[in-house]
Short mmCIF file of N, CA and C in Angstrom, two decimals:
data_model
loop_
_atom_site.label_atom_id
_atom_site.label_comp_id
_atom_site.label_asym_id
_atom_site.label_seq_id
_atom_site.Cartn_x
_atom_site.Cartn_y
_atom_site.Cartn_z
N UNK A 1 0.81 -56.50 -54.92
CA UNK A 1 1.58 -57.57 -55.54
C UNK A 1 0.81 -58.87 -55.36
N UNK A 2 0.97 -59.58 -56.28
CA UNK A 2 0.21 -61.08 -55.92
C UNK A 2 1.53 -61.53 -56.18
N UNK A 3 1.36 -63.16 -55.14
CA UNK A 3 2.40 -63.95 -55.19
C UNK A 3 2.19 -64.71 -56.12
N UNK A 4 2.61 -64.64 -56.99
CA UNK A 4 3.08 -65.45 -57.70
C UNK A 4 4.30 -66.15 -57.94
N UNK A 5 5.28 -65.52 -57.37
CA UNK A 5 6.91 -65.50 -57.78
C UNK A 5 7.37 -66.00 -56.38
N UNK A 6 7.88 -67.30 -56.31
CA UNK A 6 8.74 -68.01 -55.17
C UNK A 6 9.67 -68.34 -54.92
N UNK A 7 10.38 -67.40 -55.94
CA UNK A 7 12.06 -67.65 -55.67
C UNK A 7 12.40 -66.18 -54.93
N UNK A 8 13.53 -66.37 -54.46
CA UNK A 8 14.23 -65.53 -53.42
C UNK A 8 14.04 -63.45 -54.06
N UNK A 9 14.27 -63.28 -55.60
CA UNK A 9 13.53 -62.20 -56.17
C UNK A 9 12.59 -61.98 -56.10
N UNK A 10 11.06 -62.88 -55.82
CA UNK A 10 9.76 -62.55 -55.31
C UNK A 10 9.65 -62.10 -53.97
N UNK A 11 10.65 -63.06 -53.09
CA UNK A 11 10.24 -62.76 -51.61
C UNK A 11 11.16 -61.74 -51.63
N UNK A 12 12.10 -60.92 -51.54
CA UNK A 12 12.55 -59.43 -51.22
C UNK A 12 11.72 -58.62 -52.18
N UNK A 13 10.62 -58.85 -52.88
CA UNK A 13 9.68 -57.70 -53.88
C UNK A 13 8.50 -58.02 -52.55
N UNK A 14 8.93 -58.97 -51.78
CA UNK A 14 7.32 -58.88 -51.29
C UNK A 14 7.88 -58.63 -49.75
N UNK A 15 9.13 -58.44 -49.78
CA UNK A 15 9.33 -57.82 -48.24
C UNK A 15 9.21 -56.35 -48.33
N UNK A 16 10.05 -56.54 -49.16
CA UNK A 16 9.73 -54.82 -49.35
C UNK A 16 8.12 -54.22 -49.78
N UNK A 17 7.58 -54.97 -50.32
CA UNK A 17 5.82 -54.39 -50.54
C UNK A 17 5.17 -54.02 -48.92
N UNK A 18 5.78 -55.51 -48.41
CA UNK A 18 5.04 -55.80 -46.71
C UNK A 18 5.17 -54.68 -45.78
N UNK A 19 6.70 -54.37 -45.71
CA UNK A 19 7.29 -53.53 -45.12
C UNK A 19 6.68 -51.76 -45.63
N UNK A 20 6.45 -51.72 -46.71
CA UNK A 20 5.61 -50.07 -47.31
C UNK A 20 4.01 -50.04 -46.92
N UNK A 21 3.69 -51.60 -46.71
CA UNK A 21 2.15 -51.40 -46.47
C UNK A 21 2.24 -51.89 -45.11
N UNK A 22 2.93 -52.10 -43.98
CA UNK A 22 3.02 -51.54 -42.79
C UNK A 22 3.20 -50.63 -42.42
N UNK A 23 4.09 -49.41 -43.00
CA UNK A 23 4.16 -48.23 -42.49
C UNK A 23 3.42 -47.16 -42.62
N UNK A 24 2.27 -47.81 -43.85
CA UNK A 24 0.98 -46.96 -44.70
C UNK A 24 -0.27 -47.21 -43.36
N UNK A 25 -0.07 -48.65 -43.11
CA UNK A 25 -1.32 -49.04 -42.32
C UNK A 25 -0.69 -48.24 -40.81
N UNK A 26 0.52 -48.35 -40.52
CA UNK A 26 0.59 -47.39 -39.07
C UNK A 26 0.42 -45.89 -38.93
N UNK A 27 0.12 -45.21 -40.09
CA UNK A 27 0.34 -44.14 -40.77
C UNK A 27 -1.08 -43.37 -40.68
N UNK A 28 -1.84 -44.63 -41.26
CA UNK A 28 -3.54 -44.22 -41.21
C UNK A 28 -3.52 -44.31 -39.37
N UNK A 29 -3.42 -45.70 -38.76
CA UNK A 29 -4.12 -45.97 -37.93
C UNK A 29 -4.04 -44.93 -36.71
N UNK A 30 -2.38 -44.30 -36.93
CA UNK A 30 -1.75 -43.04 -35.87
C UNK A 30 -3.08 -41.82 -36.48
N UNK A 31 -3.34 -41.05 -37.66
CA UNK A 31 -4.55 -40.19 -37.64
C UNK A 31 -6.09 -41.03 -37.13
N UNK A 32 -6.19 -42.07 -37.40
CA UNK A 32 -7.65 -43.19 -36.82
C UNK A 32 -7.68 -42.13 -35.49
N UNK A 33 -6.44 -42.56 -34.45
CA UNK A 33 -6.16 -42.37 -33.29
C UNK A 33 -6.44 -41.09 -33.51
N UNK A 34 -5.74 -39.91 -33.47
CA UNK A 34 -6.45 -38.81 -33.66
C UNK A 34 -7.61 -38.37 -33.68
N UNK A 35 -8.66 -38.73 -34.81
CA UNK A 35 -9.82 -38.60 -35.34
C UNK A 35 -10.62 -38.88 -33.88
N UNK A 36 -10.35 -40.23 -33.12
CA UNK A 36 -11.04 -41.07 -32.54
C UNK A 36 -10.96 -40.16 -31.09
N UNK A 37 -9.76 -39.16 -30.88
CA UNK A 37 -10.22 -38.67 -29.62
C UNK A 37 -11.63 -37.11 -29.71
N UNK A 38 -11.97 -37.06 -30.87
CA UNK A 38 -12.72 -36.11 -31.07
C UNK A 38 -13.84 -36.43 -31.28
N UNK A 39 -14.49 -37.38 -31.94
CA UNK A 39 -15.42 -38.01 -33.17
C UNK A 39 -16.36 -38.16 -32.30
N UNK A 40 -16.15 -38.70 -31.01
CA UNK A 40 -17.19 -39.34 -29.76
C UNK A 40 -18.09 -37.78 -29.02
N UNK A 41 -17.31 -36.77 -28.99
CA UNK A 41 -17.90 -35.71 -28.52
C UNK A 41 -18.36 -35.30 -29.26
N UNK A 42 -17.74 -34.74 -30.83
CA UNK A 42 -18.91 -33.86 -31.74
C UNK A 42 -19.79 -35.09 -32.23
N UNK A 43 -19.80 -36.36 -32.17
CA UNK A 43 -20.85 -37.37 -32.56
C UNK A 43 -22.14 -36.87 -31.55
N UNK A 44 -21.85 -36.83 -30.04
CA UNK A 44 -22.89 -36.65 -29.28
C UNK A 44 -23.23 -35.19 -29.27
N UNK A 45 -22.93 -34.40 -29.88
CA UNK A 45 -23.20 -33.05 -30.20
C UNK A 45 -23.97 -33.28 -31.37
N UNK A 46 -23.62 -33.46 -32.49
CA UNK A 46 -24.12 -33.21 -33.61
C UNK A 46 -25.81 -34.45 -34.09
N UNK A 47 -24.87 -35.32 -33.60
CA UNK A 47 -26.19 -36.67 -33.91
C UNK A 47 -26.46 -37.50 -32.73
N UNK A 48 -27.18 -36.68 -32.06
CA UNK A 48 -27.38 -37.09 -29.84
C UNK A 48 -28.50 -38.24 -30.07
N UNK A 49 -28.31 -38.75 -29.33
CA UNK A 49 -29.05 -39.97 -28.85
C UNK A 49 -29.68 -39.41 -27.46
N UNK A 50 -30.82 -38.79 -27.92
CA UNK A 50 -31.74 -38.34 -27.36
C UNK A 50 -32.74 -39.10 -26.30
N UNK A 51 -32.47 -39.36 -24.84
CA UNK A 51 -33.99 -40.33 -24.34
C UNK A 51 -34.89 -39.78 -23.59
N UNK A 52 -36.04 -40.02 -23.77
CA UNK A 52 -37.04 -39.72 -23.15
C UNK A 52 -37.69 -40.48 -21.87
N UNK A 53 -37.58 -39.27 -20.81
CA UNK A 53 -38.34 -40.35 -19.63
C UNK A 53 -39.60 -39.16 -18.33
N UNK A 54 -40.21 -39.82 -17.80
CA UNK A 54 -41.38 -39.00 -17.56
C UNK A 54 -41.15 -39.04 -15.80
N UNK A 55 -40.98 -37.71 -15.47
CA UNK A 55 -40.93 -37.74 -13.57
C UNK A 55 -41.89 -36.89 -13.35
N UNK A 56 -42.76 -37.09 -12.71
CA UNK A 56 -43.96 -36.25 -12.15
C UNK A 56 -45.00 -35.72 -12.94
N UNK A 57 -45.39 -36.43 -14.00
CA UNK A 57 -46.44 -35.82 -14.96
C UNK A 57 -45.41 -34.93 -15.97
N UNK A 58 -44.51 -35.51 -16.46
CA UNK A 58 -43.77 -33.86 -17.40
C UNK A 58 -42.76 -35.18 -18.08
N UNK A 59 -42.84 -34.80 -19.30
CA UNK A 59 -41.45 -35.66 -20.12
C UNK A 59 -40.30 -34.50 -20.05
N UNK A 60 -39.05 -35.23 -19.91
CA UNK A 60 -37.79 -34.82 -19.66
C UNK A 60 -37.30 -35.21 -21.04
N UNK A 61 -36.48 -34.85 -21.53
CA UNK A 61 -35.25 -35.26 -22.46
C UNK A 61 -33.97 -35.33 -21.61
N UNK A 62 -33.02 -36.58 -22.01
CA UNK A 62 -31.79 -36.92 -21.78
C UNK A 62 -30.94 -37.06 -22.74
N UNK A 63 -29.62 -36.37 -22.97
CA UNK A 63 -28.64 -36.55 -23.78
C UNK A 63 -27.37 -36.80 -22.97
N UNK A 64 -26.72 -37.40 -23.77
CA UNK A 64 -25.60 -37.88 -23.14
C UNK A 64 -24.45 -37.22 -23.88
N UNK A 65 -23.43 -36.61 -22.90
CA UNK A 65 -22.36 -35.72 -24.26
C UNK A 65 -21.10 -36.68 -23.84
N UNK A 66 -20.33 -37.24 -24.47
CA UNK A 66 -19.11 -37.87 -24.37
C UNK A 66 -18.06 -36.95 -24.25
N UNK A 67 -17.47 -36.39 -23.15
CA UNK A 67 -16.16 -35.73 -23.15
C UNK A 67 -14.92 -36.36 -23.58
N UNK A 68 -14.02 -36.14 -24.48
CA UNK A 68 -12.47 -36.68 -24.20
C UNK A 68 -11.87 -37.32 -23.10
N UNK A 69 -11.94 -35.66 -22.26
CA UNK A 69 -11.43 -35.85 -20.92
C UNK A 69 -12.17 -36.52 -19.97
N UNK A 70 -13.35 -36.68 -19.96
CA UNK A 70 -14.42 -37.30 -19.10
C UNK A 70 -14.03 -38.69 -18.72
N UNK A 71 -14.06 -39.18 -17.57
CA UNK A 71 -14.08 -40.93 -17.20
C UNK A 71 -15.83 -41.95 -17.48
N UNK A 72 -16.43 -40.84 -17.52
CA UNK A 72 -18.09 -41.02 -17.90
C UNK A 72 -19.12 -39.72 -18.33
N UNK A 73 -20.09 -40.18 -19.69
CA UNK A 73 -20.49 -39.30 -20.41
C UNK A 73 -21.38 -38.52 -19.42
N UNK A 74 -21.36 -37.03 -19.47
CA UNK A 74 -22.20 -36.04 -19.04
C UNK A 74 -23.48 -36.33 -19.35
N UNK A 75 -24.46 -36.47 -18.80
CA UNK A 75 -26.07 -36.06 -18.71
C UNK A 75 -26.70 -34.87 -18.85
N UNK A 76 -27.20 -34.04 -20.19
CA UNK A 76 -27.53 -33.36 -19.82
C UNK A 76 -29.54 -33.35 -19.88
N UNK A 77 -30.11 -32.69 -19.21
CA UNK A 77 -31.08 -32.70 -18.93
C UNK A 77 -32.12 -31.67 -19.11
N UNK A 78 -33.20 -31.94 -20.04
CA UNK A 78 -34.19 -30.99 -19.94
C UNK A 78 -35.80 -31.02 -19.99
N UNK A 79 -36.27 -30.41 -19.85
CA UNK A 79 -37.96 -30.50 -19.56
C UNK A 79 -38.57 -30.19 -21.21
N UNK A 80 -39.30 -31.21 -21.51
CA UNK A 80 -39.84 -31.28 -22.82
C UNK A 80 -41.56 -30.54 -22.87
N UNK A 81 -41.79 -30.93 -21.91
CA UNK A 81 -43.46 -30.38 -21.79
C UNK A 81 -44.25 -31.74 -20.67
N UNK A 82 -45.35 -30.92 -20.15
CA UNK A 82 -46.30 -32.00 -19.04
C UNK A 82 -46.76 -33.08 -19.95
N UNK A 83 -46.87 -33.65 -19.83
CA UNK A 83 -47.60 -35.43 -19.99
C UNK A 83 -48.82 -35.12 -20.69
N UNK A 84 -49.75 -34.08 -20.39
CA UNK A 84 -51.44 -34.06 -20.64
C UNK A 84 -51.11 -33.17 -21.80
N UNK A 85 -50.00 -32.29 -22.38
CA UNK A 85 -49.93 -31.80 -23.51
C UNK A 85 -49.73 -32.60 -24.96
N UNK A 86 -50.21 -33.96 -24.33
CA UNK A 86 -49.39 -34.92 -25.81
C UNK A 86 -50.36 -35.86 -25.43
N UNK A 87 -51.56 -35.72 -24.99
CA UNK A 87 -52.65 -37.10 -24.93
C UNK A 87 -52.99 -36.88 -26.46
N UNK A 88 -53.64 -38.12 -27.14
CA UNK A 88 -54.41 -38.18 -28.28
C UNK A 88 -53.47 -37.59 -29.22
N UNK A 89 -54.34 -36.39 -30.20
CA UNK A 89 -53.68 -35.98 -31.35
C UNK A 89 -52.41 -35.64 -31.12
N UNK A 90 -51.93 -34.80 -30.54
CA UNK A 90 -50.88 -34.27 -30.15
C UNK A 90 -49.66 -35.15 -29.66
N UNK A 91 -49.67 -36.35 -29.36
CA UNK A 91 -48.64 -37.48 -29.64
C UNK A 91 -47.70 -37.29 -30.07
N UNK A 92 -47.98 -37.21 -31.36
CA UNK A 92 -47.01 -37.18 -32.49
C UNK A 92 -46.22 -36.18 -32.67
N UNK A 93 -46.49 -35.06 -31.86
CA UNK A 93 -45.45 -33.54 -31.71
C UNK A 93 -44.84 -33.79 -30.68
N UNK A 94 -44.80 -35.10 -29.67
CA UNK A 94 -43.70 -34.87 -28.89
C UNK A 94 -42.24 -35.59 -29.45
N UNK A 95 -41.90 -36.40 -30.41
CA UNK A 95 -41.05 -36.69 -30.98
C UNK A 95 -40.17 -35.22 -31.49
N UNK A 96 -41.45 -34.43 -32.28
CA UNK A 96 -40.73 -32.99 -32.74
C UNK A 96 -40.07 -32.26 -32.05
N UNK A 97 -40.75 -32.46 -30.67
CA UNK A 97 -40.92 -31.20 -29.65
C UNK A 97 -39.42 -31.53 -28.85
N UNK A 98 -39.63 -33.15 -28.71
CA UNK A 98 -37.93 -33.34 -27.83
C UNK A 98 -37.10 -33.45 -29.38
N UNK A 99 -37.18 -33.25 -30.23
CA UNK A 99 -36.16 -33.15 -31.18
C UNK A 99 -35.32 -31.74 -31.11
N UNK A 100 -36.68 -30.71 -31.00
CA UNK A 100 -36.52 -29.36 -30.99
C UNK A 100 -35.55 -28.97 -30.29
N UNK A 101 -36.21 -29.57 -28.57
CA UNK A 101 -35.75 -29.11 -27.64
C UNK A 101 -34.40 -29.24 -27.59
N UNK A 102 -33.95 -30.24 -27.85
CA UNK A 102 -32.86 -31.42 -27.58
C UNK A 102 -31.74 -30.29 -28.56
N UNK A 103 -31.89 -29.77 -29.63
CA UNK A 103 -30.93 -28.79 -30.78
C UNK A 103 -30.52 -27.66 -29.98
N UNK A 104 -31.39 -27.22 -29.10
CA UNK A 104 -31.79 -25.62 -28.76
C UNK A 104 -31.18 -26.20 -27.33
N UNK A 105 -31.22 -26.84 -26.54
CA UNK A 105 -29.81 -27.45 -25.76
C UNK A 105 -28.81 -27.28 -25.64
N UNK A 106 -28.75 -27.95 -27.08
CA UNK A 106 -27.20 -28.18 -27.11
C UNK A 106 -26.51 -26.97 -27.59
N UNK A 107 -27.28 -26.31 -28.17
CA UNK A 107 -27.00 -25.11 -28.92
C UNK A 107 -26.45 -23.95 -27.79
N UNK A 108 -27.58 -23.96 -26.78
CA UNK A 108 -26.94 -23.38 -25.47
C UNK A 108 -25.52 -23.64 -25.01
N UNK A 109 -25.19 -25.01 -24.58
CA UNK A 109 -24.36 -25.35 -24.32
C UNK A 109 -23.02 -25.55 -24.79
N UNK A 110 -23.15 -25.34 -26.04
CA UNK A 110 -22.00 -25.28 -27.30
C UNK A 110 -22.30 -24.55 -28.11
N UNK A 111 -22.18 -23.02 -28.13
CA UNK A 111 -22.57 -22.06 -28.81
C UNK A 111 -21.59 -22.08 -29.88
N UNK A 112 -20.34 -22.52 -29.86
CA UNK A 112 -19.46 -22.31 -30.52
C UNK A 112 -19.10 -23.80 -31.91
N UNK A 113 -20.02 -23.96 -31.56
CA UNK A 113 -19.93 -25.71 -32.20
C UNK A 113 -21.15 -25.41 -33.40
N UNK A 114 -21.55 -24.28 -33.38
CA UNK A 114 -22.85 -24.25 -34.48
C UNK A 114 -23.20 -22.62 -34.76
N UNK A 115 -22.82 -22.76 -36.26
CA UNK A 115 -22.42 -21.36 -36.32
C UNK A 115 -23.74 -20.88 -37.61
#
């Protein structure tokens, strides 16, 4: 509705509009809520924010999985390959390699999430 109309027949067309598009907007925002207790875990399942960090000559991969129930996201952790396997040319396959790894992870860990 646009206001146009300011006599007392506009404002009960526009209480009543107000009043249908409050109960539309509480309507969505109650499924939002829904959506929102799930979205954070299969987000870090499906599209992980993958980091890379190096302890003792060896790159590790780190993912972080967001539980529902969790008070703080799980770490999970894995060994990507030694340090001297990615000097020079080979660089550029460790992006692949913790990409790889990082699927085949999670894949372990949520067998049921990827079918």
């Amino acid at each position: 509705m646009i206001l146009t109309d300011l006599t007392k027949s506009g404002y009960l067309l526009l209480k009543k509009d107000r009043s249908e598009l409050i109960n539309q907007i509480s309507e969505l925002q109650s499924l939002l809520d829904d959506f929102e207790f799930a979205f954070p875990f299969l987000e870090s399942i499906f599209e992980p924010k993958t980091k890379l960090i190096t302890k003792d000559g060896v790159y590790f991969g780190q993912i972080s999985i967001i539980y529902p129930t969790a008070p703080e996201p799980v770490l999970i952790e894995f060994e990507v390959g030694k340090v001297s396997m990615y000097d020079g040319a080979n660089q550029n396959n460790l992006q692949d390699d913790l990409d790889k790894k990082s699927i085949l992870k999670l894949k372990e860990k949520f067998p049921l999430h990827f079918s």
